[in-house]
Short mmCIF file of C-alpha atoms in Angstrom, two decimals:
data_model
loop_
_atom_site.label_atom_id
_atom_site.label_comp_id
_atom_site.label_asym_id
_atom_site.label_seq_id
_atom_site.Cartn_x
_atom_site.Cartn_y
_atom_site.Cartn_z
CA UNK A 1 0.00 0.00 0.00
CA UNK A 2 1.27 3.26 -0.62
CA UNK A 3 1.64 6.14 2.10
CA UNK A 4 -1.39 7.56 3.35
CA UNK A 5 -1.72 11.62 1.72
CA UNK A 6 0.10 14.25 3.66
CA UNK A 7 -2.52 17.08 2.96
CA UNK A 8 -5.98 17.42 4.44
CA UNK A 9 -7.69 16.73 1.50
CA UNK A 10 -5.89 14.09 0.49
CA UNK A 11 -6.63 12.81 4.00
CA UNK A 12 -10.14 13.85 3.66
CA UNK A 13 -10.25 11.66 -0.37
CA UNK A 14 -8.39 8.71 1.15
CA UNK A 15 -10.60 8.47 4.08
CA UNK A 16 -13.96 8.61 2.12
CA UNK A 17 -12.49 5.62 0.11
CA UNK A 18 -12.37 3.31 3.41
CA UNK A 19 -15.55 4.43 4.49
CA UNK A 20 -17.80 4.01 0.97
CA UNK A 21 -15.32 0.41 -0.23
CA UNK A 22 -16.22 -0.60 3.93
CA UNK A 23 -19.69 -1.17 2.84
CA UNK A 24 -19.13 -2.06 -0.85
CA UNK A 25 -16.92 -4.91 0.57
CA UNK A 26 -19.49 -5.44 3.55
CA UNK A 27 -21.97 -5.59 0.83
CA UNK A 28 -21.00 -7.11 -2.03
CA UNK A 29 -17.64 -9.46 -0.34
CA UNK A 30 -14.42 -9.09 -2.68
CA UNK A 31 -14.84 -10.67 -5.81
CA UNK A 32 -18.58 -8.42 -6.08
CA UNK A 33 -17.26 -4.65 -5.25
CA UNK A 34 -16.65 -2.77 -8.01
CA UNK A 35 -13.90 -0.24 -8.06
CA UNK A 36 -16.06 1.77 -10.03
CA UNK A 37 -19.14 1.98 -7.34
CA UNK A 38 -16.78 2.90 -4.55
CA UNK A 39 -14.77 5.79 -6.75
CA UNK A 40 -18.31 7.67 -7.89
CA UNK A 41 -19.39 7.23 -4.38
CA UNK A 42 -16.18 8.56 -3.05
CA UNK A 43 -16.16 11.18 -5.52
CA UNK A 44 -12.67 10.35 -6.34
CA UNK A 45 -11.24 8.18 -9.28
CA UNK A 46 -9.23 4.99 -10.07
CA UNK A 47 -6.05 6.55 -10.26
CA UNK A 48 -6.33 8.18 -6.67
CA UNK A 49 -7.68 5.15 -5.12
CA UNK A 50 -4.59 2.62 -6.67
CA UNK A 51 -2.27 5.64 -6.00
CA UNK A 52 -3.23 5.12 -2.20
CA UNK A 53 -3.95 1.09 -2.13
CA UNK A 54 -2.26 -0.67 -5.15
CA UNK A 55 -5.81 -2.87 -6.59
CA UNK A 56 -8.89 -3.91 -5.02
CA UNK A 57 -7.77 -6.44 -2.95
CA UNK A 58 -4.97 -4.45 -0.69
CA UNK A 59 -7.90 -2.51 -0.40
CA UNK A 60 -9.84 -4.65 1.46
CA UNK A 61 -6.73 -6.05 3.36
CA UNK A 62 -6.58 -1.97 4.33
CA UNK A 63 -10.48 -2.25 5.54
CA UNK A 64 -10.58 -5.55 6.90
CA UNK A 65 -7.14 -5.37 9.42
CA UNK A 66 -8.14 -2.30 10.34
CA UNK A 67 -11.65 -3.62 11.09
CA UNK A 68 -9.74 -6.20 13.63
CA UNK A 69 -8.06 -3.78 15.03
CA UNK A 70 -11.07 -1.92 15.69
CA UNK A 71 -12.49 -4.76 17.53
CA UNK A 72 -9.50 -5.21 19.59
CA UNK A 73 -9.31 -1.05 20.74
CA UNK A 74 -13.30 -0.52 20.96
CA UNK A 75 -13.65 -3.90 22.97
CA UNK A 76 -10.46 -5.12 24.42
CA UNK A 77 -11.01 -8.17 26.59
CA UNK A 78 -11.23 -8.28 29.98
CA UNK A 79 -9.92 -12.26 31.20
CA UNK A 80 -11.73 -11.74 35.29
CA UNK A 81 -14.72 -10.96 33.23
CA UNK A 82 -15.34 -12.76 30.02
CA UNK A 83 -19.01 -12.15 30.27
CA UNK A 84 -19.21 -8.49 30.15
CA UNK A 85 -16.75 -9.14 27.45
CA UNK A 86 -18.91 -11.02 25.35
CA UNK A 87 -21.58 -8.57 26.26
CA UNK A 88 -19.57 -6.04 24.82
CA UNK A 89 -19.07 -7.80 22.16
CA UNK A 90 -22.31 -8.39 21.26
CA UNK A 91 -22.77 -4.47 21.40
CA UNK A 92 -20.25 -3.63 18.64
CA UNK A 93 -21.37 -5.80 16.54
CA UNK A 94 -24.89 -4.47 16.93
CA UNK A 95 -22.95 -0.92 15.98
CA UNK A 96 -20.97 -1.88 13.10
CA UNK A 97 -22.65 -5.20 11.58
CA UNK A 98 -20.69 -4.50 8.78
CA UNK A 99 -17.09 -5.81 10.62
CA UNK A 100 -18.75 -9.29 11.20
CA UNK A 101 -19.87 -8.77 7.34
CA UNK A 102 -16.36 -8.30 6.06
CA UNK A 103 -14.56 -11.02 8.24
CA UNK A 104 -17.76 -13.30 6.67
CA UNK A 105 -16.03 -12.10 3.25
CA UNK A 106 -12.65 -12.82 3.96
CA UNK A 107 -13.48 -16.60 5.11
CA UNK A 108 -15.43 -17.11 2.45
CA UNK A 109 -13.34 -15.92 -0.23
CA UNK A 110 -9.89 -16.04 1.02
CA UNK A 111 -9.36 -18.47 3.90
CA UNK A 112 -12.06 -21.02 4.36
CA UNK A 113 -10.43 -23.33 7.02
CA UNK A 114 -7.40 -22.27 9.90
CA UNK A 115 -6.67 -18.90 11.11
CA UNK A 116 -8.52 -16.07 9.18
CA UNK A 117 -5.71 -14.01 9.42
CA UNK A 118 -1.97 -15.22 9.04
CA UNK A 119 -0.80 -12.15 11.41
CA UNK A 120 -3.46 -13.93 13.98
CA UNK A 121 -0.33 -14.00 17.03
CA UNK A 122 0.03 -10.20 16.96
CA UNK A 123 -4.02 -9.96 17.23
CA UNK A 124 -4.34 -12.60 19.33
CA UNK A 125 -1.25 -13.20 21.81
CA UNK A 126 -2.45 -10.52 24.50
CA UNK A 127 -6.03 -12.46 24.58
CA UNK A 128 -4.84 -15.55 25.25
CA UNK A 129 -2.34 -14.00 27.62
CA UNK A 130 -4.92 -12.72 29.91
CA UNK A 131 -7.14 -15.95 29.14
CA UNK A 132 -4.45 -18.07 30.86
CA UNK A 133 -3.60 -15.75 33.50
CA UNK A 134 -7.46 -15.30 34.71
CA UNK A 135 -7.14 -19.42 34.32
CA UNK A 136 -3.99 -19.73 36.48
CA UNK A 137 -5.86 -17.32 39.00
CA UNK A 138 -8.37 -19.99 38.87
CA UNK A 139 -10.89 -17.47 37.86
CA UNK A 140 -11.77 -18.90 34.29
CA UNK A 141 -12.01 -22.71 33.58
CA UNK A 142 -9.24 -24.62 32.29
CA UNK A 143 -8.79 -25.32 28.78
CA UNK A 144 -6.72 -24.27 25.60
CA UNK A 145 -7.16 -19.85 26.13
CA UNK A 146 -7.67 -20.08 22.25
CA UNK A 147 -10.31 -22.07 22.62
CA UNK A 148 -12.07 -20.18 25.63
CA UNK A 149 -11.50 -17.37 23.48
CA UNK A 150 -13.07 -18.93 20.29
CA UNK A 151 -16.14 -19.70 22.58
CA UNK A 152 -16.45 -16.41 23.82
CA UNK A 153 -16.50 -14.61 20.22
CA UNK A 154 -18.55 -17.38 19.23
CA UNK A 155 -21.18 -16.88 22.09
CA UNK A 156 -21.33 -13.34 21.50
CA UNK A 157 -22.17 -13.69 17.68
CA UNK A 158 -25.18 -15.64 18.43
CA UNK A 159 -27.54 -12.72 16.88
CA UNK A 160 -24.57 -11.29 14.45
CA UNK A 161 -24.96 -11.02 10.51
CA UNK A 162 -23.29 -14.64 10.35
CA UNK A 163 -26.34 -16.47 12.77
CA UNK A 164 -27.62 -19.20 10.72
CA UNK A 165 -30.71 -19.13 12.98
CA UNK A 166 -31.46 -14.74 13.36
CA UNK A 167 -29.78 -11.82 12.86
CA UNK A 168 -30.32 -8.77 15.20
CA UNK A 169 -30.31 -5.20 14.04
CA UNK A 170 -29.75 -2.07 16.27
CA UNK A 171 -33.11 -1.07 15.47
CA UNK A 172 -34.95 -4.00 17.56
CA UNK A 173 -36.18 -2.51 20.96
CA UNK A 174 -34.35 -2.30 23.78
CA UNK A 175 -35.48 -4.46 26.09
CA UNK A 176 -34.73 -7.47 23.45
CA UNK A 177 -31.17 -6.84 23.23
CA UNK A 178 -31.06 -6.70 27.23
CA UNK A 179 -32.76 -9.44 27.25
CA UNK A 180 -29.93 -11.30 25.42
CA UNK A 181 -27.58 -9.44 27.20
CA UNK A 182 -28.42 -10.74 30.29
CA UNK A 183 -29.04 -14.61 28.82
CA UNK A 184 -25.72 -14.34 27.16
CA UNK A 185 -23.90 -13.15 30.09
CA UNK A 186 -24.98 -15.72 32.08
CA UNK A 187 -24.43 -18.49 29.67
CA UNK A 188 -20.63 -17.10 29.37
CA UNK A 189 -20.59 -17.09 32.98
CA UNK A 190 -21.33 -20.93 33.92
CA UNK A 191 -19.76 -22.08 30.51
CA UNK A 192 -16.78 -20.86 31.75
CA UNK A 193 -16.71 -20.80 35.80
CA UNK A 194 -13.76 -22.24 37.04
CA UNK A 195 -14.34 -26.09 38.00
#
């Protein structure tokens, strides 16, 4: 990728890019954006966007690791409380349905089995970290941390863009998503009380 711009509107151009390709990926997954969609609706054109990401698919490398990084900033864990956690969890995806979208995208169309990322230590080492710590501390039931983690994410998906059973939106009332906060908290909870 090249540098980000140094001026403000060149900040201000590369910036609308991410934000209009973020849903044309969320949208339409890599092989169905069109560069052309996401340049008219950035009011920008080809040139400037491969200038700043190389082709469509750095793009979306741009979009989606920064997406994981999002998750990691807006909702870092907390291993003495991996139910508020996945209750957090839950939240942000309610927010921004369109991170679950693209890391949908990127199994699908780049890495259907393993690790979805390769850099998956540097996202990932700190969880697992405090996983086995809280388990050490006998606060969190033993197992592999990856795999307490995996549950956790898992859990907290239940009513994300990827349920194969219902999807929840933002716009449902209130009391439904605390009622699934408070069913999904608890189910965290005993799932993963220390023995």
């Amino acid at each position: 990728m090249a540098d980000q711009p140094l001026t403000s509107r060149g900040a201000a151009t590369y910036q609308r890019i991410l934000d209009v390709a973020t849903q044309e990926f969320a949208q339409h997954g890599i092989a169905g954006a069109r560069i052309e969609r996401i340049v008219a609706a950035a009011r920008t054109n080809k040139a400037q966007l491969y200038a700043y990401f190389g082709n469509k698919e750095k793009l979306f490398d741009t979009i989606f690791f920064g997406s994981l990084e999002r998750i990691v900033n807006v909702v870092p864990i907390d291993a003495a409380d991996l139910a508020d956690w996945a209750v957090r969890l839950y939240d942000e995806y309610l927010r921004r349905p369109d991170l679950i979208r693209l890391a949908t995208w990127a199994r699908l169309e780049r890495r259907p089995t393993g690790h979805l990322v390769e850099d998956h230590d540097r996202l990932e080492d700190h969880k697992l970290r405090a996983i086995a710590e809280a388990q050490a501390a006998g606060r969190v039931r033993q197992g592999d941390p990856f795999d307490v983690m995996a549950l956790v994410i898992a859990m907290s998906m239940a009513w994300s863009p990827v349920s194969n059973v219902y999807a929840a939106t933002a716009e449902e009332p209130a009391e439904t998503h605390e009622q699934r906060r408070t069913l999904l908290r608890e189910c965290v909870r005993r799932a993963l009380a220390a023995d």
